[in-house]
Coordinates of C-alpha atoms in Angstrom, one line a residue:
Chain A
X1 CA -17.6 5.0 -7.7
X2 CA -15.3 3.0 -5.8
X3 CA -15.6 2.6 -2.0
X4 CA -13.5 0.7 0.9
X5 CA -14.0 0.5 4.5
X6 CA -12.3 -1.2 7.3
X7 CA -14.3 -2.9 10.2
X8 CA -13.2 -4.4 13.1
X9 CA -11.7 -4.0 16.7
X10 CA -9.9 -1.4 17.8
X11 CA -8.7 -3.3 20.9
X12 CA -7.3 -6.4 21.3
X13 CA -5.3 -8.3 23.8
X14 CA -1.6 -10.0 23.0
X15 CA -2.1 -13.2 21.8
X16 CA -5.2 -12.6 20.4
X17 CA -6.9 -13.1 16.6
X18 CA -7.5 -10.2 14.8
X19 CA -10.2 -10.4 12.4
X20 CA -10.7 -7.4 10.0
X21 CA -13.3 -7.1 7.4
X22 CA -12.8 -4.6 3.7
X23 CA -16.2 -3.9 2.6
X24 CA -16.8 -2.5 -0.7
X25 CA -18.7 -1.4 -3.6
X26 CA -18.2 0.0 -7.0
X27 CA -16.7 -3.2 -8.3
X28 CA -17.2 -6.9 -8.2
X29 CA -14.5 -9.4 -6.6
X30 CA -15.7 -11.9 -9.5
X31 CA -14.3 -9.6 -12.5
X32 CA -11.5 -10.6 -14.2
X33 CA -8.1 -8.8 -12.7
X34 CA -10.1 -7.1 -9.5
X35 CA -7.9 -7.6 -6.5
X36 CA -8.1 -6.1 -2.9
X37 CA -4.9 -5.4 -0.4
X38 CA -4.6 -5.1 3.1
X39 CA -1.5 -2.9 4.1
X40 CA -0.8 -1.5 7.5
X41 CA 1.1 1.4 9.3
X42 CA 2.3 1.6 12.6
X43 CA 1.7 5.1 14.3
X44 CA 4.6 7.2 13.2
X45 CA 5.9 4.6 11.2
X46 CA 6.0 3.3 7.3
X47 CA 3.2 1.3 5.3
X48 CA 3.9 -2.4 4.8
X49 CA 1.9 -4.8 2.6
X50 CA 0.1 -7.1 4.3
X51 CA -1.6 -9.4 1.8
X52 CA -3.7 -9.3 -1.5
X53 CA -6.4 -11.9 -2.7
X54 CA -7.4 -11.6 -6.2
X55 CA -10.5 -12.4 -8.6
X56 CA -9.5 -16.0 -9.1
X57 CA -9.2 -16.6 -5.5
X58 CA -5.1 -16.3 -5.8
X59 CA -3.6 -14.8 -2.3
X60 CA -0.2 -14.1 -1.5
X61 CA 0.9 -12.6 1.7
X62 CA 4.2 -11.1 3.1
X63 CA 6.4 -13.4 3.8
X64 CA 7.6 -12.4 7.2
X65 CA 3.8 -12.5 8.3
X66 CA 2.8 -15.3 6.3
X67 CA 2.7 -17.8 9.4
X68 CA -0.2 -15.8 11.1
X69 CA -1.9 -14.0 8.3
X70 CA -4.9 -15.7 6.5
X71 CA -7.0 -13.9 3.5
X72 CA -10.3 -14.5 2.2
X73 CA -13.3 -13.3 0.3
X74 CA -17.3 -13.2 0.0
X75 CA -17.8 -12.1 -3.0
X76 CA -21.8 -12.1 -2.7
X77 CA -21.1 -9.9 0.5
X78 CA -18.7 -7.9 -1.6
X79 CA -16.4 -8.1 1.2
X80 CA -12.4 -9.3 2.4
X81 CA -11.7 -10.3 5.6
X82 CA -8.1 -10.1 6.8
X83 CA -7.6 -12.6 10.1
X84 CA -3.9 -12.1 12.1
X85 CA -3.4 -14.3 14.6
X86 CA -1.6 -14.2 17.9
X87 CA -1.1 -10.5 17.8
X88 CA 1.0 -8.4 19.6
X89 CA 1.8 -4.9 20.5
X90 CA 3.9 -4.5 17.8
X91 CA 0.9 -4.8 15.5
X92 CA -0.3 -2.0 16.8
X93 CA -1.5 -0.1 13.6
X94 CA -3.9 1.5 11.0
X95 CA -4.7 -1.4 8.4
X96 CA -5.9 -0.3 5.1
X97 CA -7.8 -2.3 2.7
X98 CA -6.9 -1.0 -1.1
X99 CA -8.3 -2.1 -4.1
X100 CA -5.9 -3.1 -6.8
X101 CA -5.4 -0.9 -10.5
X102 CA -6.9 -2.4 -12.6
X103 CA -5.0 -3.5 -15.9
X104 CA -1.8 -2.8 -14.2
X105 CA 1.4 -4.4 -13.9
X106 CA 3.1 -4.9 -10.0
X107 CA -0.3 -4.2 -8.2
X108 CA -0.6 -0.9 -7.6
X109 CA -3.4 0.6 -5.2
X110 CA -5.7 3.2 -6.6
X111 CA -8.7 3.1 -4.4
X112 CA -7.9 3.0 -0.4
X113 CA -10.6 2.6 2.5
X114 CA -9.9 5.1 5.6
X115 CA -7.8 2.9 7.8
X116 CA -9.2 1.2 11.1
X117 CA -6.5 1.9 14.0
X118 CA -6.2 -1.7 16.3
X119 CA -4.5 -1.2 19.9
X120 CA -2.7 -4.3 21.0
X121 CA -2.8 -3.8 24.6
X122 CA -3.6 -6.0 27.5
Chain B
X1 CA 11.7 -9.0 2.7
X2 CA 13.1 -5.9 3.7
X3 CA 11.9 -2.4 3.1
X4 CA 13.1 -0.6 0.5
X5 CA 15.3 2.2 1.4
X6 CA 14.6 5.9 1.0
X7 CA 16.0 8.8 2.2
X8 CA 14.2 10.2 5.7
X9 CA 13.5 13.6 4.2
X10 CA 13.7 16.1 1.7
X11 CA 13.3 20.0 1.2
X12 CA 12.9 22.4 -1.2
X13 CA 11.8 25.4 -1.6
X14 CA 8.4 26.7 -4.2
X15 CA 9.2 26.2 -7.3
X16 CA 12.4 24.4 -6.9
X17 CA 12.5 20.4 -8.3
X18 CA 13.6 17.6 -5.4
X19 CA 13.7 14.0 -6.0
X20 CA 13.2 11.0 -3.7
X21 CA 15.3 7.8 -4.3
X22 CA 13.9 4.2 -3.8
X23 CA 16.8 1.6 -3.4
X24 CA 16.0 -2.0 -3.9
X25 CA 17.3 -5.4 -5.1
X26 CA 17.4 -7.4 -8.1
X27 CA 14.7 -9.5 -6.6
X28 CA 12.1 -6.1 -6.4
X29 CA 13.1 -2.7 -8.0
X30 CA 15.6 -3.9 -10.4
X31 CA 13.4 -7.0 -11.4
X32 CA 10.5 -5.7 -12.9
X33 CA 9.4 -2.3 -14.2
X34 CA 6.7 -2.3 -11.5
X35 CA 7.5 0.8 -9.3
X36 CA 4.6 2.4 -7.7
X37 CA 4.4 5.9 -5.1
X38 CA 2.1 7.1 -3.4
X39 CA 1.7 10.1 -1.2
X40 CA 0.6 10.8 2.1
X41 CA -1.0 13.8 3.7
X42 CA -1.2 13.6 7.6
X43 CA -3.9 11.5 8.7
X44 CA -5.1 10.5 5.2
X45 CA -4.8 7.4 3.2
X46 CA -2.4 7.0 0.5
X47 CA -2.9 8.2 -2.8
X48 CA -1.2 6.9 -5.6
X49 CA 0.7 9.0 -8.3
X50 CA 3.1 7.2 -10.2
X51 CA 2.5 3.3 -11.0
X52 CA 4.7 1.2 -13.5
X53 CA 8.1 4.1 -12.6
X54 CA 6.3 6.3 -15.3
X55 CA 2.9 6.2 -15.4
X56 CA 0.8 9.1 -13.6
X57 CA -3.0 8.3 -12.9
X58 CA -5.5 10.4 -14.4
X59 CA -5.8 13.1 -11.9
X60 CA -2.4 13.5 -10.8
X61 CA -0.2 16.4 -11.4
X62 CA 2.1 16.5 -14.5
X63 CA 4.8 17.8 -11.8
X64 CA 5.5 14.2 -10.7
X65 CA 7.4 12.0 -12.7
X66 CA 9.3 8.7 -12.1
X67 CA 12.3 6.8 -13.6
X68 CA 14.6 4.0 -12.8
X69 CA 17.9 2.5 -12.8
X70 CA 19.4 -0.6 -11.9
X71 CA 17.9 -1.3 -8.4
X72 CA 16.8 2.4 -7.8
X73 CA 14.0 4.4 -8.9
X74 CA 13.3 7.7 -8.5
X75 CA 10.6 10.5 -7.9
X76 CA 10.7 13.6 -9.2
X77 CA 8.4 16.4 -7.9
X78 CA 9.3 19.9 -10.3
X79 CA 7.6 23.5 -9.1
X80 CA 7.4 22.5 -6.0
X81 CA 3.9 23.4 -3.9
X82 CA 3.0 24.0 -0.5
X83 CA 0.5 21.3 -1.4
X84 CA 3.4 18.6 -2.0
X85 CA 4.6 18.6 1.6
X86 CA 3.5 15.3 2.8
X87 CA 5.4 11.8 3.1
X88 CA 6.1 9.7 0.2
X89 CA 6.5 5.9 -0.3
X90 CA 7.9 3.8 -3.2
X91 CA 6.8 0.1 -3.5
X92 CA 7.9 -2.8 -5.5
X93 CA 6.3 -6.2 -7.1
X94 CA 9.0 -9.0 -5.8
X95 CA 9.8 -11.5 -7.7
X96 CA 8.1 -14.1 -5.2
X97 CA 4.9 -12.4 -6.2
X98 CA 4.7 -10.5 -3.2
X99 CA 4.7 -6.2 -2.5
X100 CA 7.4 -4.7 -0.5
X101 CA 6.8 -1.0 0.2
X102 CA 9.9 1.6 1.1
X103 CA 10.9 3.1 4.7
X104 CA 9.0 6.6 3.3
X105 CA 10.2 10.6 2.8
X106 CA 9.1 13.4 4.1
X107 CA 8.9 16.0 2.3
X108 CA 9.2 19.7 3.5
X109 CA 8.5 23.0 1.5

């Protein structure tokens, strides 16, 4: 069975790093095709894709965030951590860790973690 | 990237069919046939039911289906449930490799 959870703060002041961690289990970030996402939602507000590291330790990460946004993995830990720098109150948010579908084209999420709300407030 | 556009909301009455559109570029939607949605109940996480335009997960209800054409795809939602309100969100594989996910529809019953 596949499991995802978000760790991390829930408050952080502007201009701050952000570091969230994904920690899973009921797959291996060493298997050929497993990646994991990060994707966030503002309160109110629509899901955008954050980032996505994958098996081979290939990431790729939304462009318009690209600048602050750094992905990585521990695959002994079997865990992600997401790191956002310089944050701000619009990056206020629930981020969700997801894991990838496996044998799918266009990366689809099939498995998400419960979502970790972050403040950014001073 | 910008979001991919969607109509705000939707209704329909039990039993009735509604469909959600999902408007993109040639650089996401019309690129590749790599169409995801997933649905969202308040306070939950996503859960995806259509991958690839067409493709349902095991598990997910044979009332959902997907298409597309050109730049737009589409979700289809037929005999309407209570069970079905809840918002809904397209997303796209870019052609820079990237995921761009749409500006989400609420759907009422």
């Amino acid at each position: 069975q596949i499991t995802l959870k978000e760790s991390g703060p829930t408050l952080v002041k502007p201009t701050q790093t952000l570091k969230l961690t994904c920690a899973f289990s009921g797959f291996s970030l060493s298997t050929s095709g497993v990646g994991v996402g990060w994707i966030r939602q503002p309160p109110g507000k629509a899901l955008e894709w954050l980032a996505l590291i994958y098996w081979d330790d290939d990431k790729h990460s939304n462009p318009s965030l690209q600048t602050r946004l750094t992905i990585t993995k521990d695959t002994s830990k079997n865990q992600v951590v997401l790191t956002m720098t310089n944050m701000d109150p619009v990056d206020t948010a629930t981020y969700y860790c997801a894991h990838r579908l496996l044998r799918a084209g266009g990366d689809p999420f099939d498995y998400w973690g419960q979502g970790t709300l972050v403040t950014v407030s001073s | 990237q910008s979001a991919l556009t969607q109509p705000a909301s939707v209704s329909g009455s039990p039993g009735q069919s509604i469909t959600i559109s999902c408007t993109g570029t040639s650089s996401d939607v019309g690129a590749y046939n790599y169409v995801s949605w997933y649905q969202q109940h308040p306070g939950k996480a996503p859960k995806l039911i259509i991958h690839e335009v067409i493709i349902r997960p095991s598990g997910v209800s044979s009332r959902f289906s997907g298409s597309k054409s050109g730049n737009t795809a589409s979700l289809t939602i037929s005999g309407l449930q209570a069970e079905d309100e809840a918002d809904y969100y397209c997303s796209s594989y870019t052609t820079s490799r990237t995921l761009v996910f749409g500006s989400g529809t609420k759907v009422t019953v």
